Tab-separated table of C-alpha atoms in Angstrom:
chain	number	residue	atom	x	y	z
A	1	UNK	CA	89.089	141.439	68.022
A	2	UNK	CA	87.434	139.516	70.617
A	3	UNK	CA	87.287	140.836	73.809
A	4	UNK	CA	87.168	138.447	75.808
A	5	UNK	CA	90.877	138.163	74.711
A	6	UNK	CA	91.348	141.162	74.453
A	7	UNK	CA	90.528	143.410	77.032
A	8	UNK	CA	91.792	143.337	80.393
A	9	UNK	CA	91.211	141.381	83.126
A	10	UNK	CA	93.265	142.147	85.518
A	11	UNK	CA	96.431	140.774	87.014
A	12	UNK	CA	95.395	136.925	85.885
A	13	UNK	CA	98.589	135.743	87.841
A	14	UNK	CA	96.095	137.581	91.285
A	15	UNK	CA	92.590	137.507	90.191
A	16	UNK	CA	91.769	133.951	89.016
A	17	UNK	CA	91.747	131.983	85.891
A	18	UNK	CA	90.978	133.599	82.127
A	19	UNK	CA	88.785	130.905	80.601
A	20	UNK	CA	88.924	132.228	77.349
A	21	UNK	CA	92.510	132.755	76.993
A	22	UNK	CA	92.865	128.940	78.197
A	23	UNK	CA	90.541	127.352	75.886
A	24	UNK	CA	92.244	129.451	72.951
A	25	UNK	CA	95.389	127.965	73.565
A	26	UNK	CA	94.371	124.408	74.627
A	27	UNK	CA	92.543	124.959	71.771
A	28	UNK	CA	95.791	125.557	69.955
A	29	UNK	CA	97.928	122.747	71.285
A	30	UNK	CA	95.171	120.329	69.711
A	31	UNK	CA	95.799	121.213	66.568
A	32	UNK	CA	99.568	121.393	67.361
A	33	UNK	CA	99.602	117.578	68.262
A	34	UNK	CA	97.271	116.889	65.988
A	35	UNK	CA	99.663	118.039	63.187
A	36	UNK	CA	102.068	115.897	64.889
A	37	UNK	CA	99.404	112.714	65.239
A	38	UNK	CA	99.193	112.678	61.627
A	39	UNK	CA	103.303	111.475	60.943
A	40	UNK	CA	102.025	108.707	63.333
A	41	UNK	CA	98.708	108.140	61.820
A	42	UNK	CA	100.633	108.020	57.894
A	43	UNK	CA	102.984	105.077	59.640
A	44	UNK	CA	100.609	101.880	58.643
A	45	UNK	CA	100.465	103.633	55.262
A	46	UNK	CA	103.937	104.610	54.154
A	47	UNK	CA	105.421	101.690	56.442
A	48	UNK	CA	104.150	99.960	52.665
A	49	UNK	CA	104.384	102.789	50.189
A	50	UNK	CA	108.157	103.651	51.102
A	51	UNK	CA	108.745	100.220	52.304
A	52	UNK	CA	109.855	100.909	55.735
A	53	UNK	CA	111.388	98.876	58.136
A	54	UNK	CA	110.286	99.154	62.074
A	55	UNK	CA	113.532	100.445	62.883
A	56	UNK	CA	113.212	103.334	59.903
A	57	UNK	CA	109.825	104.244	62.055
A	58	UNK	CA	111.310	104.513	65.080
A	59	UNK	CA	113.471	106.587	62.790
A	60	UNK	CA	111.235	109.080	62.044
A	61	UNK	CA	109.811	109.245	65.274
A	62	UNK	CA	112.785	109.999	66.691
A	63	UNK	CA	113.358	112.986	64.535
A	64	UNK	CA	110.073	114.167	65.302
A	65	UNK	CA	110.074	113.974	69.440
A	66	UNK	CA	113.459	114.438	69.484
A	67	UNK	CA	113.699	117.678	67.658
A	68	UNK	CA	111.564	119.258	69.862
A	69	UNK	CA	113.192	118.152	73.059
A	70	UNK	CA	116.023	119.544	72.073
A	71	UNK	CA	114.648	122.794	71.195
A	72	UNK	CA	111.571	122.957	74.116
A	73	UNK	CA	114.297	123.923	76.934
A	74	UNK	CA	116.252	126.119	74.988
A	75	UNK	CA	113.660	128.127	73.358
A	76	UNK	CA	112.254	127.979	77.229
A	77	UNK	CA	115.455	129.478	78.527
A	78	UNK	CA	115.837	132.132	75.628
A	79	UNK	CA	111.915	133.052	75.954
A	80	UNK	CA	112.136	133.476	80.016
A	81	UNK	CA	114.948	136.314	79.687
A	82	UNK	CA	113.180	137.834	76.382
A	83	UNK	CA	109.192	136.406	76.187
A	84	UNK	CA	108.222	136.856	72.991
A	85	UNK	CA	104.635	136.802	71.818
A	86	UNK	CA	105.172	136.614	67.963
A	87	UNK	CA	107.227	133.213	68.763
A	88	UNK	CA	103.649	131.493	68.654
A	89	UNK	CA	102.319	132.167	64.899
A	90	UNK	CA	106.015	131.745	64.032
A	91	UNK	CA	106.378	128.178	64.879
A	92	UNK	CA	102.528	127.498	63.484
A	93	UNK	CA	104.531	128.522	60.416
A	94	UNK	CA	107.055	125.918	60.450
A	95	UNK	CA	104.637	123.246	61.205
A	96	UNK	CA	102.570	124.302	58.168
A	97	UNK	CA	105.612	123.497	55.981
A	98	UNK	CA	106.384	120.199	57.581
A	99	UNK	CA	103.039	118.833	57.087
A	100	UNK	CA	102.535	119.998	53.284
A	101	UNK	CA	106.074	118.834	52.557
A	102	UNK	CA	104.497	115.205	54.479
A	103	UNK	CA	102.089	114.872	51.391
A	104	UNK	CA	105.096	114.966	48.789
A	105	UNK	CA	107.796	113.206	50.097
A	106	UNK	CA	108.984	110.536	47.877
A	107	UNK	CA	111.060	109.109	50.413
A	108	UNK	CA	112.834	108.152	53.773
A	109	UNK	CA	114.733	110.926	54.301
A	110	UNK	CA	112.707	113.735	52.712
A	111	UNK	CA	109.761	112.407	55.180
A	112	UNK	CA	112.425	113.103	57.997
A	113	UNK	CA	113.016	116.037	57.025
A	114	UNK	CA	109.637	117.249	56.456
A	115	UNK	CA	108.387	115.658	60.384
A	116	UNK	CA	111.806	117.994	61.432
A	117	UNK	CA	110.105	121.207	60.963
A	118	UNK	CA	107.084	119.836	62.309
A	119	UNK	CA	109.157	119.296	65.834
A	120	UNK	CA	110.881	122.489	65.571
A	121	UNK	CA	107.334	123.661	64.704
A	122	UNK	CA	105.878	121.916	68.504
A	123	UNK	CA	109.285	123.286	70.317
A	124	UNK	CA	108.807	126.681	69.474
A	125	UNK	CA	105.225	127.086	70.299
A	126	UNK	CA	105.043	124.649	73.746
A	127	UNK	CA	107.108	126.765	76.284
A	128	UNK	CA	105.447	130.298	75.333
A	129	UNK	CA	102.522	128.417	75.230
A	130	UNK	CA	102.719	127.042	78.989
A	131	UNK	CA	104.059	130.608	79.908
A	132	UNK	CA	100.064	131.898	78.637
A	133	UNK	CA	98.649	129.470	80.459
A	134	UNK	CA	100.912	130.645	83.289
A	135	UNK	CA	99.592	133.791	83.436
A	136	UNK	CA	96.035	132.996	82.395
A	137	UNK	CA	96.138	129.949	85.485
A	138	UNK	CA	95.149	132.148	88.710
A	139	UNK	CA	95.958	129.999	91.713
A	140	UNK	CA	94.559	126.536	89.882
A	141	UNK	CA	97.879	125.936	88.157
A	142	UNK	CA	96.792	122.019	88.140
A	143	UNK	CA	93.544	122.867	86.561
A	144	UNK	CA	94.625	125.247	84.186
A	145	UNK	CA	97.629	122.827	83.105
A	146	UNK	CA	95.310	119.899	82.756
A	147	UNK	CA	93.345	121.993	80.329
A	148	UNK	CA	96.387	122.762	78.474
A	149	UNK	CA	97.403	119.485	78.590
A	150	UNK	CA	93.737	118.229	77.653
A	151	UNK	CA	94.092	119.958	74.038
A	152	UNK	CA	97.222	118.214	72.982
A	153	UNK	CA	96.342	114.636	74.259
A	154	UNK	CA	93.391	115.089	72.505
A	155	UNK	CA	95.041	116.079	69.411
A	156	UNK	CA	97.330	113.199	69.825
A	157	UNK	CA	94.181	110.357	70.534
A	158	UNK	CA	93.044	111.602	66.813
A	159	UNK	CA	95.822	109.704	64.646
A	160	UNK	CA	94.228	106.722	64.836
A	161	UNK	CA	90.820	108.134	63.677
A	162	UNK	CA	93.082	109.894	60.745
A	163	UNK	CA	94.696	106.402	59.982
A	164	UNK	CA	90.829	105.040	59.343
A	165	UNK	CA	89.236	108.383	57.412
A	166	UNK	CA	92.098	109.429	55.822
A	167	UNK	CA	95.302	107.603	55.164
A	168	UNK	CA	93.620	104.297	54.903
A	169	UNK	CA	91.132	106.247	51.453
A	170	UNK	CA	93.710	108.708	50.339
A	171	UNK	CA	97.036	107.532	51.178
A	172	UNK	CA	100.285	109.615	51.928
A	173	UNK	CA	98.635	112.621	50.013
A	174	UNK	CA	96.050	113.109	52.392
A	175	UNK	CA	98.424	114.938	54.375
A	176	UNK	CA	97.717	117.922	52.839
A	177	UNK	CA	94.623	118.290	54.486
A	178	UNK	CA	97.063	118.871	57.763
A	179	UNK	CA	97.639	122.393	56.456
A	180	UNK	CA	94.420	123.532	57.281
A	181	UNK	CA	95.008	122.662	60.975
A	182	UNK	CA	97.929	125.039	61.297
A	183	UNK	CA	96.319	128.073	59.150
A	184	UNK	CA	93.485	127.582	61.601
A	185	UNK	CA	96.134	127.967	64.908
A	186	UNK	CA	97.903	131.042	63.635
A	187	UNK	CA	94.075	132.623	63.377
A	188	UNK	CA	93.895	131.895	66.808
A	189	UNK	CA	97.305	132.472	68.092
A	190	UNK	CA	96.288	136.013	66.331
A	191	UNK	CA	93.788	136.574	68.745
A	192	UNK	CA	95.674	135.521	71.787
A	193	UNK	CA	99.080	137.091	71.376
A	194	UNK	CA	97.650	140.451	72.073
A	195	UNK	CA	96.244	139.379	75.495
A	196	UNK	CA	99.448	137.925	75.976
A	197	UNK	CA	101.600	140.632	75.188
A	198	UNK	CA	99.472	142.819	77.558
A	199	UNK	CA	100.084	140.656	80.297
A	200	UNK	CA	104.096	140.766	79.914
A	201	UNK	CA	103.606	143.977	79.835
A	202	UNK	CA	102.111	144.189	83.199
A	203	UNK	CA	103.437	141.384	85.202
A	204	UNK	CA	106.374	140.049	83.119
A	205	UNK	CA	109.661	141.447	84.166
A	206	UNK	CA	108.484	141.104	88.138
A	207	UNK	CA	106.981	137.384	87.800
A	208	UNK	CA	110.307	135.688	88.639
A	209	UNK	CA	110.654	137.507	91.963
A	210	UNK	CA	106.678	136.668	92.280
A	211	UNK	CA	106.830	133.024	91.454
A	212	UNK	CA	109.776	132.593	94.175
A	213	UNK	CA	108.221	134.812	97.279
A	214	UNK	CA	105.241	132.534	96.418
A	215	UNK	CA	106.968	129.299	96.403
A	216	UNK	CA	108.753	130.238	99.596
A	217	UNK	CA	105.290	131.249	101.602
A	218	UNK	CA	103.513	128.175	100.782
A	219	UNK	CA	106.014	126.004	101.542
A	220	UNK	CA	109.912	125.392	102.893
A	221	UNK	CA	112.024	125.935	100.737
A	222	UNK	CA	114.428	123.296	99.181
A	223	UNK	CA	118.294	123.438	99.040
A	224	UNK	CA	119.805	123.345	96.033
A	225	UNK	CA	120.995	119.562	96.353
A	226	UNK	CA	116.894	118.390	97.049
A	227	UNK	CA	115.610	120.656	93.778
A	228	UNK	CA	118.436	118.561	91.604
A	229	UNK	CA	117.767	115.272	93.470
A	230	UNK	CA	114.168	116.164	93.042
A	231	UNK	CA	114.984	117.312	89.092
A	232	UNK	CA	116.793	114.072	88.896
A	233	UNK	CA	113.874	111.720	90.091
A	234	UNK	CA	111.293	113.557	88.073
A	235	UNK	CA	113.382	112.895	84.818
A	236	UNK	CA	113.625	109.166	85.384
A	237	UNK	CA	110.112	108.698	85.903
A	238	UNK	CA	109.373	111.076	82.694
A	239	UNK	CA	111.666	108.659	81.086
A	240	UNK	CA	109.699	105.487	82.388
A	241	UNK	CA	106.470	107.069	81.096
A	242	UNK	CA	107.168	108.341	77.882
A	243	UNK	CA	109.097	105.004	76.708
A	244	UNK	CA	106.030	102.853	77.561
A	245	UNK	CA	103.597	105.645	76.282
A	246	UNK	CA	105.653	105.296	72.747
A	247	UNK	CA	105.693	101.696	72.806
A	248	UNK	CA	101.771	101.822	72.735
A	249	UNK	CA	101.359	104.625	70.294
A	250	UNK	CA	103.838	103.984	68.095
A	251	UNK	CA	104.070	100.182	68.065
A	252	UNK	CA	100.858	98.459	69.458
A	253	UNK	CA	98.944	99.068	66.420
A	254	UNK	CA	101.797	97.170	64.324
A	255	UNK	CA	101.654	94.423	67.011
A	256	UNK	CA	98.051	93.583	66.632
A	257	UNK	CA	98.261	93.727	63.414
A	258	UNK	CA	101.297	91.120	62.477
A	259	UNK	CA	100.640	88.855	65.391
A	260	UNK	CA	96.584	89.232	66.412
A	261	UNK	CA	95.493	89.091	62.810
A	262	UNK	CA	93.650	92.775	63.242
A	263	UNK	CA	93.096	94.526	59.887
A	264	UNK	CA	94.657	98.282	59.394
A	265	UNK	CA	91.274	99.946	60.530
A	266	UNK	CA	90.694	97.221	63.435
A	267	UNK	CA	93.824	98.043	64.957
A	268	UNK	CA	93.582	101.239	65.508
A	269	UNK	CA	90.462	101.427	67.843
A	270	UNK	CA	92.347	99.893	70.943
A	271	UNK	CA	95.209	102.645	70.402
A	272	UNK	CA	92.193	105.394	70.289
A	273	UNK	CA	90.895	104.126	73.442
A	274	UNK	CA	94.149	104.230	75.026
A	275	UNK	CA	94.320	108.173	73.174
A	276	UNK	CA	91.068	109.110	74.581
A	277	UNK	CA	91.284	108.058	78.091
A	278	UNK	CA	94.779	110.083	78.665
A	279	UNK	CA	92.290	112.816	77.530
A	280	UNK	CA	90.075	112.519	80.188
A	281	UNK	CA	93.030	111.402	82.642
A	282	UNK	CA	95.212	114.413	82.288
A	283	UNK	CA	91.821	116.371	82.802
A	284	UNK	CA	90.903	114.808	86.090
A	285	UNK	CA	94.663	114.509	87.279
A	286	UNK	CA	94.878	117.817	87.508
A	287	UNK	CA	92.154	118.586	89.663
A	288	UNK	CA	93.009	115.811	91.784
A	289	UNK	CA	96.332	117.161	92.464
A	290	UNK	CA	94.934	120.495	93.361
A	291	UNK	CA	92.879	118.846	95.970
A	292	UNK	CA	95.672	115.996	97.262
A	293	UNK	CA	98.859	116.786	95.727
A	294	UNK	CA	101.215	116.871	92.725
A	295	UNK	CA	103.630	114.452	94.591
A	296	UNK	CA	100.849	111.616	95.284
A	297	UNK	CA	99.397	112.134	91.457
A	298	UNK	CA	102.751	111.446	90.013
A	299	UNK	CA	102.788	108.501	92.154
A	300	UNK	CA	99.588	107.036	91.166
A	301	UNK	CA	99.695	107.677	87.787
A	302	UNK	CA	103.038	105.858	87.048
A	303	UNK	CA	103.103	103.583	89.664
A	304	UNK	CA	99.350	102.385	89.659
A	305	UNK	CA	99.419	101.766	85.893
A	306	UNK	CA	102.093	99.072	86.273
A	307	UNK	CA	99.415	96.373	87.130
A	308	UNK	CA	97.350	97.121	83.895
A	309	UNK	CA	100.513	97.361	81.517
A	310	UNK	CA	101.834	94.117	82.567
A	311	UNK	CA	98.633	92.160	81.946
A	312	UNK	CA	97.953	94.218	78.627
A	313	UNK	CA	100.454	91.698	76.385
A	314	UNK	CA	98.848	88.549	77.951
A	315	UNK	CA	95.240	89.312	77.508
A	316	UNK	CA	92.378	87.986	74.963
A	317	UNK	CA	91.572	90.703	72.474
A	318	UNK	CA	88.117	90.744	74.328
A	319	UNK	CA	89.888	92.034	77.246
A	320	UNK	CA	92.202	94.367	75.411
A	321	UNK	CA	89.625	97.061	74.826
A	322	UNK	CA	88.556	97.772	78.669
A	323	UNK	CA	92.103	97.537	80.114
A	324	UNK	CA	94.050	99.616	77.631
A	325	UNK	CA	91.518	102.539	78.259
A	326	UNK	CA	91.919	101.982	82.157
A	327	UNK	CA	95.530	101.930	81.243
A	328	UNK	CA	95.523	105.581	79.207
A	329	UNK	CA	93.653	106.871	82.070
A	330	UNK	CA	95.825	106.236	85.023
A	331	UNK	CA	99.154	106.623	82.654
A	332	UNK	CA	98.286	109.963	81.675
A	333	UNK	CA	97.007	111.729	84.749
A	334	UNK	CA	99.979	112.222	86.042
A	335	UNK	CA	101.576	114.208	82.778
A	336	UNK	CA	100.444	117.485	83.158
A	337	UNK	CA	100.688	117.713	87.063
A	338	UNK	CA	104.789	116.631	86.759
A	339	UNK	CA	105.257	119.856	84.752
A	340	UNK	CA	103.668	121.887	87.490
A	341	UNK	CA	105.645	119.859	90.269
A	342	UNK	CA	108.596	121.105	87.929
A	343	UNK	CA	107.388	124.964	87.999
A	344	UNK	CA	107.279	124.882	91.682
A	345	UNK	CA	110.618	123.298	92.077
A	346	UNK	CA	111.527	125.698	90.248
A	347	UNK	CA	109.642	129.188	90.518
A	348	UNK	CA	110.069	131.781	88.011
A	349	UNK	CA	111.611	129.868	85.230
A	350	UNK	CA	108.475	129.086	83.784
A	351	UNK	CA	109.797	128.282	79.678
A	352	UNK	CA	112.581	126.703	80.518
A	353	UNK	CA	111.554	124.428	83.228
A	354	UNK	CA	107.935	123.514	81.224
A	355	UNK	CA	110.281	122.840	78.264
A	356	UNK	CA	112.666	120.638	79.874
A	357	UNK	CA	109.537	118.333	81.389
A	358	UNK	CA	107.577	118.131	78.222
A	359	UNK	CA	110.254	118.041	75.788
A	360	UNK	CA	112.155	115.332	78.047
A	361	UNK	CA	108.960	113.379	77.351
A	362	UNK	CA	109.669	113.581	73.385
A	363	UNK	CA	112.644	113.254	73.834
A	364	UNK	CA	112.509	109.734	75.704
A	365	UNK	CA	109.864	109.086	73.521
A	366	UNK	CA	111.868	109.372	70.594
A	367	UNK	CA	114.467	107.286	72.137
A	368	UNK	CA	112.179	104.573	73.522
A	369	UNK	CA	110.747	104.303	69.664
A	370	UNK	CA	114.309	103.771	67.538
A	371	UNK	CA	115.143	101.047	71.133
A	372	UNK	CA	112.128	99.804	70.563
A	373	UNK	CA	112.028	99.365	66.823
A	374	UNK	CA	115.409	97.954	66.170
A	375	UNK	CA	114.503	95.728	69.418
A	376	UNK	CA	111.432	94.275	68.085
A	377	UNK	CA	113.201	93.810	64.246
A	378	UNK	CA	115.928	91.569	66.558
A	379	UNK	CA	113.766	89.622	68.752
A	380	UNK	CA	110.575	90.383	67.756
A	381	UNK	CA	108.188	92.949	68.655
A	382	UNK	CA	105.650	90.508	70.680
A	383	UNK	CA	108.425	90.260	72.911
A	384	UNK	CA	110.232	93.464	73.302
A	385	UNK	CA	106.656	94.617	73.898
A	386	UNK	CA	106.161	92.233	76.910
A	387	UNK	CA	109.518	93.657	78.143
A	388	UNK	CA	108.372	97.130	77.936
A	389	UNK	CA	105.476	96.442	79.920
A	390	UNK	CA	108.055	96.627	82.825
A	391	UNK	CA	108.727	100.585	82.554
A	392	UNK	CA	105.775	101.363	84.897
A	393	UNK	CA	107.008	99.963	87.587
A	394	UNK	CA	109.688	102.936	87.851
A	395	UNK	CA	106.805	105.039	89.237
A	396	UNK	CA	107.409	103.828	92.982
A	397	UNK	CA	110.610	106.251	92.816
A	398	UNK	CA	107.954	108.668	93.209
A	399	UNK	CA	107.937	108.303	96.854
A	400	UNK	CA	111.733	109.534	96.845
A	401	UNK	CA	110.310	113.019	95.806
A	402	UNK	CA	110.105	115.773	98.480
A	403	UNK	CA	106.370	116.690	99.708
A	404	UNK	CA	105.047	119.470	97.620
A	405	UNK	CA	102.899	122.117	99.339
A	406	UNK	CA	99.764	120.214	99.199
A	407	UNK	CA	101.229	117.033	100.503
């Protein structure tokens, strides 16, 4: 066993942040949304092998984000009365049978049903995952978050690499090489769950009260009415996001395609771009909003992308490249710094609260890709995509939110 995950450390809720544990399970939510990259990465492929309509891939990724949405808070709620460490492998196990069941399906609806256990897969592990990173966070809870974070947008910036080195040679069967991803997570989560347990064992049962005496020394605390008018605002701009993030991820690709003349391959390097830079904008957005605030990163990130998404359908493809990555940046560095906003509106209901924020985002997600779809197989998807460019502009209901403790 390794002890650096092993052996104690100390109260890590008191005594600062546990490196080790945070890069295991960063480590760990890239492969997670990796495993979940590659349903969007097979989409150019089987949108010709199973002759799919756009509608059919909004579809499927609608069963895939919205599985876990609906799971992510519930799980969350069930996991904050009763944590439960083995929870983590468990759902690595589900995921391993959704992706080898991705490499066989012969059609429409066994590919559904094969991305379903891949989402129930992602719900399972992402609340007991935040609630590690919870205790492994110290008082950096933007940091460690962002690092968290980090691991599954980068997972999620590799489909379109997977789409060119993979799918593109090998086809729908390629899929199978997903399996290796999740055997290589449980390893891992095998290593961490013992550090975990450890920690529940110390500061578990207690954290609630902890979490709330905390909330209520560093700052005023809220009525009831402002944490479900805050709750309220939060989920409308999650909603704004995560339709215009699925747009781009699911869709653009498609678009340049069918109406830029882009080959398979050619099209998926702006989409990467737009992948990598959340990376490195949920990295830097969290240390930002340790330094100026959760509230003003939210803001920003929303908000401030509006100018770049609405120029992004009208531009030469020369232009595309360097405003689609300033685009992922700003977009994304607000994502992991709204679920911490959540935990503090919210102190000691860690699971739940993590899985409402993040599994809202799938879920809108999921929604914004079927709208989207059957939208753009109406009126065509150069257009609905021009209209979606709009979402953004949501983010100035950020300034409706109350002041957070840094603000």
């Amino acid at each position: 066993m390794n002890t650096s995950l092993s052996a104690a450390k100390g109260n890590a809720i008191q005594t600062g942040m546990v490196y080790s544990v945070l890069l295991a399970i960063s480590s760990v939510h890239m492969l997670n949304d990796t495993m979940q990259a590659v349903v969007t990465a097979m989409f150019p492929v089987v949108r010709e092998s199973l002759h799919l309509t756009l509608g059919q891939i909004g579809w499927i990724t609608f069963a895939l984000n919205m599985t876990s949405s609906i799971m992510q808070p519930v799980v969350g709620l069930i996991s904050d009365k009763r944590p439960a460490p083995w929870m983590l492998p468990a759902g690595m196990g589900l995921s391993l049978a959704g992706i080898a069941g991705l490499s066989i399906a012969p059609s429409f609806l066994t590919l559904m049903l094969a991305v379903v256990f891949i989402g129930l897969g992602s719900a399972i592990f992402h609340p007991e995952g935040s609630r590690v990173v919870y205790f492994a966070a110290g008082g950096r809870r933007g940091f460690a978050q962002s690092i968290y974070q980090v691991g599954g947008n980068a997972g999620s910036a590799l489909a379109p690499l997977m789409t060119i080195f993979i799918f593109e040679p090998l086809g729908q069967p390629g899929a199978i090489w997903g399996t290796l991803l999740a055997i290589a997570a449980v390893l891992i989560l095998l290593r961490v769950v013992p550090w975990y347990r450890q920690q529940l064992a110390a500061n578990g049962k207690p954290v609630k009260k902890k979490a709330a005496a905390a909330a209520s020394a560093e700052t005023k605390p809220l009525t009831r009415n402002m944490i479900v008018f805050a709750m309220t605002v939060l989920v409308l701009l999650v909603f704004a996001r995560s339709w215009y993030f699925s747009s781009l991820g699911t869709f653009y690709q498609i678009y340049l395609h069918d109406f830029k003349g882009m080959s398979v391959k050619a099209a998926q390097l702006p989409i990467f771009l737009f992948m990598a830079a959340g990376v490195l904008g949920t990295f830097f957005g969290g240390m930002l909003a340790d330094r100026f605030g959760r509230k003003r990163m939210i803001l920003f990130s929303i908000a401030g992308a509006a100018p770049f998404a609405l120029a992004l359908p009208h531009l030469p493809l020369a232009l595309v490249y360097p405003i689609i990555f300033i685009l992922g940046f700003v977009l994304l560095s607000g994502f992991s710094v709204s679920v911490v906003y959540a935990q503090e509106l919210v102190p000691g209901k860690v699971g739940m609260v993590s899985g409402l924020i993040t599994g809202l985002a799938f879920g809108m997600g999921a929604l914004g890709a079927v709208a989207i779809g059957n939208a753009g197989d109406h009126w065509g998807l150069d257009r609905v995509l021009v209209w979606a460019s709009f979402l953004p502009l949501a983010g100035v209901l950020a300034v409706l939110l109350p002041a957070d403790r840094r603000d």
